[in-house]
Amino acid sequence: MNEEKNDFDKNLLMFVLGGAALGAFAGYMVKKIGLKNIATLLKAKDLIPPNIADTIKDFASKKLGE
């Protein structure tokens, strides 16, 4: 019973660390490529509807102070 608890804790830890690594990689790619370019690509490939892509572009183009 004690071994099962340790396996669950290890799996949970690996799941959390894997999610953090994927999130860091996605954040890096968004910073390098840009949110507008990603929205344009997804819109061109018909992965997201055009109105959602336009909303993302509007959100990305606004400054923080506005």
PDB file of N, CA, C and O in Angstrom, residues 15-66:
ATOM      1  N   PHE A  15       3.611  14.780 -13.830  1.00  0.00           N
ATOM      2  CA  PHE A  15       2.547  15.428 -14.591  1.00  0.00           C
ATOM      3  C   PHE A  15       2.627  16.949 -14.442  1.00  0.00           C
ATOM      4  O   PHE A  15       2.529  17.695 -15.414  1.00  0.00           O
ATOM      5  N   VAL A  16       2.841  17.422 -13.227  1.00  0.00           N
ATOM      6  CA  VAL A  16       2.930  18.857 -12.966  1.00  0.00           C
ATOM      7  C   VAL A  16       4.175  19.438 -13.629  1.00  0.00           C
ATOM      8  O   VAL A  16       4.120  20.498 -14.264  1.00  0.00           O
ATOM      9  N   LEU A  17       5.293  18.760 -13.515  1.00  0.00           N
ATOM     10  CA  LEU A  17       6.526  19.249 -14.137  1.00  0.00           C
ATOM     11  C   LEU A  17       6.430  19.246 -15.666  1.00  0.00           C
ATOM     12  O   LEU A  17       6.922  20.164 -16.324  1.00  0.00           O
ATOM     13  N   GLY A  18       5.787  18.248 -16.216  1.00  0.00           N
ATOM     14  CA  GLY A  18       5.589  18.204 -17.665  1.00  0.00           C
ATOM     15  C   GLY A  18       4.693  19.334 -18.138  1.00  0.00           C
ATOM     16  O   GLY A  18       4.953  19.968 -19.165  1.00  0.00           O
ATOM     17  N   GLY A  19       3.644  19.619 -17.388  1.00  0.00           N
ATOM     18  CA  GLY A  19       2.758  20.733 -17.734  1.00  0.00           C
ATOM     19  C   GLY A  19       3.470  22.065 -17.649  1.00  0.00           C
ATOM     20  O   GLY A  19       3.276  22.952 -18.485  1.00  0.00           O
ATOM     21  N   ALA A  20       4.320  22.223 -16.657  1.00  0.00           N
ATOM     22  CA  ALA A  20       5.089  23.461 -16.518  1.00  0.00           C
ATOM     23  C   ALA A  20       6.065  23.620 -17.678  1.00  0.00           C
ATOM     24  O   ALA A  20       6.247  24.723 -18.212  1.00  0.00           O
ATOM     25  N   ALA A  21       6.691  22.529 -18.096  1.00  0.00           N
ATOM     26  CA  ALA A  21       7.629  22.591 -19.216  1.00  0.00           C
ATOM     27  C   ALA A  21       6.897  22.939 -20.515  1.00  0.00           C
ATOM     28  O   ALA A  21       7.377  23.760 -21.302  1.00  0.00           O
ATOM     29  N   LEU A  22       5.742  22.331 -20.733  1.00  0.00           N
ATOM     30  CA  LEU A  22       4.971  22.653 -21.942  1.00  0.00           C
ATOM     31  C   LEU A  22       4.485  24.096 -21.915  1.00  0.00           C
ATOM     32  O   LEU A  22       4.499  24.782 -22.945  1.00  0.00           O
ATOM     33  N   GLY A  23       4.078  24.575 -20.765  1.00  0.00           N
ATOM     34  CA  GLY A  23       3.646  25.962 -20.641  1.00  0.00           C
ATOM     35  C   GLY A  23       4.775  26.937 -20.890  1.00  0.00           C
ATOM     36  O   GLY A  23       4.597  27.970 -21.539  1.00  0.00           O
ATOM     37  N   ALA A  24       5.964  26.613 -20.391  1.00  0.00           N
ATOM     38  CA  ALA A  24       7.125  27.477 -20.615  1.00  0.00           C
ATOM     39  C   ALA A  24       7.486  27.503 -22.094  1.00  0.00           C
ATOM     40  O   ALA A  24       7.802  28.557 -22.649  1.00  0.00           O
ATOM     41  N   PHE A  25       7.436  26.355 -22.751  1.00  0.00           N
ATOM     42  CA  PHE A  25       7.746  26.296 -24.180  1.00  0.00           C
ATOM     43  C   PHE A  25       6.719  27.076 -24.994  1.00  0.00           C
ATOM     44  O   PHE A  25       7.076  27.818 -25.908  1.00  0.00           O
ATOM     45  N   ALA A  26       5.449  26.932 -24.653  1.00  0.00           N
ATOM     46  CA  ALA A  26       4.398  27.665 -25.371  1.00  0.00           C
ATOM     47  C   ALA A  26       4.560  29.170 -25.164  1.00  0.00           C
ATOM     48  O   ALA A  26       4.409  29.952 -26.113  1.00  0.00           O
ATOM     49  N   GLY A  27       4.889  29.586 -23.954  1.00  0.00           N
ATOM     50  CA  GLY A  27       5.115  31.003 -23.692  1.00  0.00           C
ATOM     51  C   GLY A  27       6.297  31.542 -24.465  1.00  0.00           C
ATOM     52  O   GLY A  27       6.268  32.660 -24.989  1.00  0.00           O
ATOM     53  N   TYR A  28       7.357  30.763 -24.564  1.00  0.00           N
ATOM     54  CA  TYR A  28       8.534  31.163 -25.334  1.00  0.00           C
ATOM     55  C   TYR A  28       8.186  31.322 -26.812  1.00  0.00           C
ATOM     56  O   TYR A  28       8.598  32.292 -27.454  1.00  0.00           O
ATOM     57  N   MET A  29       7.418  30.373 -27.348  1.00  0.00           N
ATOM     58  CA  MET A  29       7.050  30.448 -28.766  1.00  0.00           C
ATOM     59  C   MET A  29       6.147  31.643 -29.032  1.00  0.00           C
ATOM     60  O   MET A  29       6.303  32.321 -30.055  1.00  0.00           O
ATOM     61  N   VAL A  30       5.221  31.935 -28.148  1.00  0.00           N
ATOM     62  CA  VAL A  30       4.342  33.095 -28.328  1.00  0.00           C
ATOM     63  C   VAL A  30       5.166  34.379 -28.292  1.00  0.00           C
ATOM     64  O   VAL A  30       4.941  35.294 -29.080  1.00  0.00           O
ATOM     65  N   LYS A  31       6.149  34.423 -27.405  1.00  0.00           N
ATOM     66  CA  LYS A  31       6.985  35.622 -27.312  1.00  0.00           C
ATOM     67  C   LYS A  31       7.842  35.784 -28.563  1.00  0.00           C
ATOM     68  O   LYS A  31       8.006  36.895 -29.067  1.00  0.00           O
ATOM     69  N   LYS A  32       8.387  34.704 -29.097  1.00  0.00           N
ATOM     70  CA  LYS A  32       9.244  34.773 -30.272  1.00  0.00           C
ATOM     71  C   LYS A  32       8.448  35.038 -31.553  1.00  0.00           C
ATOM     72  O   LYS A  32       8.843  35.861 -32.365  1.00  0.00           O
ATOM     73  N   ILE A  33       7.356  34.324 -31.742  1.00  0.00           N
ATOM     74  CA  ILE A  33       6.585  34.417 -32.984  1.00  0.00           C
ATOM     75  C   ILE A  33       5.606  35.578 -32.932  1.00  0.00           C
ATOM     76  O   ILE A  33       5.439  36.308 -33.902  1.00  0.00           O
ATOM     77  N   GLY A  34       4.950  35.740 -31.830  1.00  0.00           N
ATOM     78  CA  GLY A  34       3.968  36.806 -31.677  1.00  0.00           C
ATOM     79  C   GLY A  34       2.562  36.258 -31.749  1.00  0.00           C
ATOM     80  O   GLY A  34       2.251  35.352 -32.532  1.00  0.00           O
ATOM     81  N   LEU A  35       1.700  36.848 -30.938  1.00  0.00           N
ATOM     82  CA  LEU A  35       0.323  36.377 -30.846  1.00  0.00           C
ATOM     83  C   LEU A  35      -0.446  36.653 -32.130  1.00  0.00           C
ATOM     84  O   LEU A  35      -1.259  35.839 -32.564  1.00  0.00           O
ATOM     85  N   LYS A  36      -0.163  37.782 -32.776  1.00  0.00           N
ATOM     86  CA  LYS A  36      -0.860  38.116 -34.024  1.00  0.00           C
ATOM     87  C   LYS A  36      -0.535  37.108 -35.123  1.00  0.00           C
ATOM     88  O   LYS A  36      -1.423  36.672 -35.863  1.00  0.00           O
ATOM     89  N   ASN A  37       0.733  36.736 -35.224  1.00  0.00           N
ATOM     90  CA  ASN A  37       1.131  35.784 -36.262  1.00  0.00           C
ATOM     91  C   ASN A  37       0.549  34.396 -36.016  1.00  0.00           C
ATOM     92  O   ASN A  37       0.170  33.695 -36.949  1.00  0.00           O
ATOM     93  N   ILE A  38       0.469  34.002 -34.754  1.00  0.00           N
ATOM     94  CA  ILE A  38      -0.125  32.703 -34.432  1.00  0.00           C
ATOM     95  C   ILE A  38      -1.614  32.712 -34.776  1.00  0.00           C
ATOM     96  O   ILE A  38      -2.139  31.755 -35.343  1.00  0.00           O
ATOM     97  N   ALA A  39      -2.304  33.815 -34.451  1.00  0.00           N
ATOM     98  CA  ALA A  39      -3.731  33.919 -34.768  1.00  0.00           C
ATOM     99  C   ALA A  39      -3.948  33.900 -36.269  1.00  0.00           C
ATOM    100  O   ALA A  39      -4.893  33.270 -36.769  1.00  0.00           O
ATOM    101  N   THR A  40      -3.076  34.564 -37.018  1.00  0.00           N
ATOM    102  CA  THR A  40      -3.192  34.565 -38.480  1.00  0.00           C
ATOM    103  C   THR A  40      -2.994  33.162 -39.047  1.00  0.00           C
ATOM    104  O   THR A  40      -3.719  32.739 -39.946  1.00  0.00           O
ATOM    105  N   LEU A  41      -2.022  32.441 -38.521  1.00  0.00           N
ATOM    106  CA  LEU A  41      -1.763  31.074 -38.977  1.00  0.00           C
ATOM    107  C   LEU A  41      -2.947  30.162 -38.687  1.00  0.00           C
ATOM    108  O   LEU A  41      -3.378  29.395 -39.549  1.00  0.00           O
ATOM    109  N   LEU A  42      -3.482  30.243 -37.472  1.00  0.00           N
ATOM    110  CA  LEU A  42      -4.627  29.396 -37.119  1.00  0.00           C
ATOM    111  C   LEU A  42      -5.858  29.745 -37.949  1.00  0.00           C
ATOM    112  O   LEU A  42      -6.640  28.865 -38.309  1.00  0.00           O
ATOM    113  N   LYS A  43      -6.011  31.019 -38.268  1.00  0.00           N
ATOM    114  CA  LYS A  43      -7.135  31.451 -39.100  1.00  0.00           C
ATOM    115  C   LYS A  43      -6.963  30.946 -40.537  1.00  0.00           C
ATOM    116  O   LYS A  43      -7.918  30.476 -41.158  1.00  0.00           O
ATOM    117  N   ALA A  44      -5.734  30.986 -41.052  1.00  0.00           N
ATOM    118  CA  ALA A  44      -5.463  30.530 -42.414  1.00  0.00           C
ATOM    119  C   ALA A  44      -5.676  29.027 -42.558  1.00  0.00           C
ATOM    120  O   ALA A  44      -6.115  28.555 -43.604  1.00  0.00           O
ATOM    121  N   LYS A  45      -5.360  28.279 -41.531  1.00  0.00           N
ATOM    122  CA  LYS A  45      -5.526  26.817 -41.564  1.00  0.00           C
ATOM    123  C   LYS A  45      -6.928  26.377 -41.169  1.00  0.00           C
ATOM    124  O   LYS A  45      -7.194  25.188 -41.083  1.00  0.00           O
ATOM    125  N   ASP A  46      -7.821  27.331 -40.909  1.00  0.00           N
ATOM    126  CA  ASP A  46      -9.206  27.064 -40.506  1.00  0.00           C
ATOM    127  C   ASP A  46      -9.296  26.235 -39.215  1.00  0.00           C
ATOM    128  O   ASP A  46     -10.167  25.391 -39.069  1.00  0.00           O
ATOM    129  N   LEU A  47      -8.374  26.483 -38.309  1.00  0.00           N
ATOM    130  CA  LEU A  47      -8.433  25.811 -37.014  1.00  0.00           C
ATOM    131  C   LEU A  47      -9.298  26.576 -36.030  1.00  0.00           C
ATOM    132  O   LEU A  47      -9.857  25.982 -35.101  1.00  0.00           O
ATOM    133  N   ILE A  48      -9.376  27.908 -36.208  1.00  0.00           N
ATOM    134  CA  ILE A  48     -10.258  28.724 -35.386  1.00  0.00           C
ATOM    135  C   ILE A  48     -11.075  29.616 -36.310  1.00  0.00           C
ATOM    136  O   ILE A  48     -10.625  29.965 -37.404  1.00  0.00           O
ATOM    137  N   PRO A  49     -12.268  29.981 -35.916  1.00  0.00           N
ATOM    138  CA  PRO A  49     -13.098  30.856 -36.753  1.00  0.00           C
ATOM    139  C   PRO A  49     -12.462  32.244 -36.902  1.00  0.00           C
ATOM    140  O   PRO A  49     -11.734  32.703 -36.021  1.00  0.00           O
ATOM    141  N   PRO A  50     -12.722  32.907 -38.022  1.00  0.00           N
ATOM    142  CA  PRO A  50     -12.127  34.225 -38.261  1.00  0.00           C
ATOM    143  C   PRO A  50     -12.486  35.270 -37.207  1.00  0.00           C
ATOM    144  O   PRO A  50     -11.661  36.114 -36.870  1.00  0.00           O
ATOM    145  N   ASN A  51     -13.707  35.220 -36.666  1.00  0.00           N
ATOM    146  CA  ASN A  51     -14.073  36.232 -35.680  1.00  0.00           C
ATOM    147  C   ASN A  51     -13.279  36.086 -34.385  1.00  0.00           C
ATOM    148  O   ASN A  51     -12.944  37.071 -33.737  1.00  0.00           O
ATOM    149  N   ILE A  52     -12.927  34.862 -34.007  1.00  0.00           N
ATOM    150  CA  ILE A  52     -12.098  34.663 -32.822  1.00  0.00           C
ATOM    151  C   ILE A  52     -10.669  35.128 -33.099  1.00  0.00           C
ATOM    152  O   ILE A  52     -10.037  35.751 -32.250  1.00  0.00           O
ATOM    153  N   ALA A  53     -10.164  34.864 -34.297  1.00  0.00           N
ATOM    154  CA  ALA A  53      -8.821  35.324 -34.656  1.00  0.00           C
ATOM    155  C   ALA A  53      -8.757  36.845 -34.653  1.00  0.00           C
ATOM    156  O   ALA A  53      -7.763  37.429 -34.209  1.00  0.00           O
ATOM    157  N   ASP A  54      -9.800  37.499 -35.131  1.00  0.00           N
ATOM    158  CA  ASP A  54      -9.828  38.963 -35.117  1.00  0.00           C
ATOM    159  C   ASP A  54      -9.861  39.498 -33.685  1.00  0.00           C
ATOM    160  O   ASP A  54      -9.219  40.504 -33.374  1.00  0.00           O
ATOM    161  N   THR A  55     -10.583  38.831 -32.812  1.00  0.00           N
ATOM    162  CA  THR A  55     -10.623  39.237 -31.408  1.00  0.00           C
ATOM    163  C   THR A  55      -9.244  39.101 -30.772  1.00  0.00           C
ATOM    164  O   THR A  55      -8.811  39.975 -30.011  1.00  0.00           O
ATOM    165  N   ILE A  56      -8.541  38.026 -31.073  1.00  0.00           N
ATOM    166  CA  ILE A  56      -7.193  37.827 -30.545  1.00  0.00           C
ATOM    167  C   ILE A  56      -6.260  38.915 -31.056  1.00  0.00           C
ATOM    168  O   ILE A  56      -5.460  39.470 -30.305  1.00  0.00           O
ATOM    169  N   LYS A  57      -6.365  39.247 -32.343  1.00  0.00           N
ATOM    170  CA  LYS A  57      -5.522  40.302 -32.911  1.00  0.00           C
ATOM    171  C   LYS A  57      -5.812  41.644 -32.243  1.00  0.00           C
ATOM    172  O   LYS A  57      -4.894  42.404 -31.946  1.00  0.00           O
ATOM    173  N   ASP A  58      -7.083  41.957 -32.022  1.00  0.00           N
ATOM    174  CA  ASP A  58      -7.434  43.209 -31.353  1.00  0.00           C
ATOM    175  C   ASP A  58      -6.878  43.250 -29.935  1.00  0.00           C
ATOM    176  O   ASP A  58      -6.364  44.275 -29.495  1.00  0.00           O
ATOM    177  N   PHE A  59      -6.982  42.146 -29.234  1.00  0.00           N
ATOM    178  CA  PHE A  59      -6.472  42.073 -27.873  1.00  0.00           C
ATOM    179  C   PHE A  59      -4.956  42.220 -27.846  1.00  0.00           C
ATOM    180  O   PHE A  59      -4.398  42.898 -26.982  1.00  0.00           O
ATOM    181  N   ALA A  60      -4.271  41.610 -28.817  1.00  0.00           N
ATOM    182  CA  ALA A  60      -2.804  41.651 -28.848  1.00  0.00           C
ATOM    183  C   ALA A  60      -2.287  43.017 -29.274  1.00  0.00           C
ATOM    184  O   ALA A  60      -1.202  43.422 -28.877  1.00  0.00           O
ATOM    185  N   SER A  61      -3.065  43.759 -30.059  1.00  0.00           N
ATOM    186  CA  SER A  61      -2.594  45.032 -30.556  1.00  0.00           C
ATOM    187  C   SER A  61      -2.781  46.167 -29.543  1.00  0.00           C
ATOM    188  O   SER A  61      -2.122  47.187 -29.658  1.00  0.00           O
ATOM    189  N   LYS A  62      -3.654  45.986 -28.572  1.00  0.00           N
ATOM    190  CA  LYS A  62      -3.894  47.040 -27.576  1.00  0.00           C
ATOM    191  C   LYS A  62      -2.727  47.093 -26.594  1.00  0.00           C
ATOM    192  O   LYS A  62      -2.165  46.084 -26.199  1.00  0.00           O
ATOM    193  N   LYS A  63      -2.378  48.293 -26.216  1.00  0.00           N
ATOM    194  CA  LYS A  63      -1.310  48.504 -25.236  1.00  0.00           C
ATOM    195  C   LYS A  63      -1.865  48.279 -23.838  1.00  0.00           C
ATOM    196  O   LYS A  63      -3.065  48.308 -23.621  1.00  0.00           O
ATOM    197  N   LEU A  64      -0.986  48.117 -22.893  1.00  0.00           N
ATOM    198  CA  LEU A  64      -1.400  47.869 -21.522  1.00  0.00           C
ATOM    199  C   LEU A  64      -2.072  49.093 -20.929  1.00  0.00           C
ATOM    200  O   LEU A  64      -3.003  48.967 -20.150  1.00  0.00           O
ATOM    201  N   GLY A  65      -1.651  50.274 -21.295  1.00  0.00           N
ATOM    202  CA  GLY A  65      -2.201  51.490 -20.716  1.00  0.00           C
ATOM    203  C   GLY A  65      -3.543  51.891 -21.288  1.00  0.00           C
ATOM    204  O   GLY A  65      -4.241  52.729 -20.738  1.00  0.00           O
ATOM    205  N   GLU A  66      -3.946  51.315 -22.391  1.00  0.00           N
ATOM    206  CA  GLU A  66      -5.201  51.709 -23.040  1.00  0.00           C
ATOM    207  C   GLU A  66      -6.402  51.061 -22.398  1.00  0.00           C
ATOM    208  O   GLU A  66      -6.432  50.020 -21.943  1.00  0.00           O
TER     209      GLU A  66
END
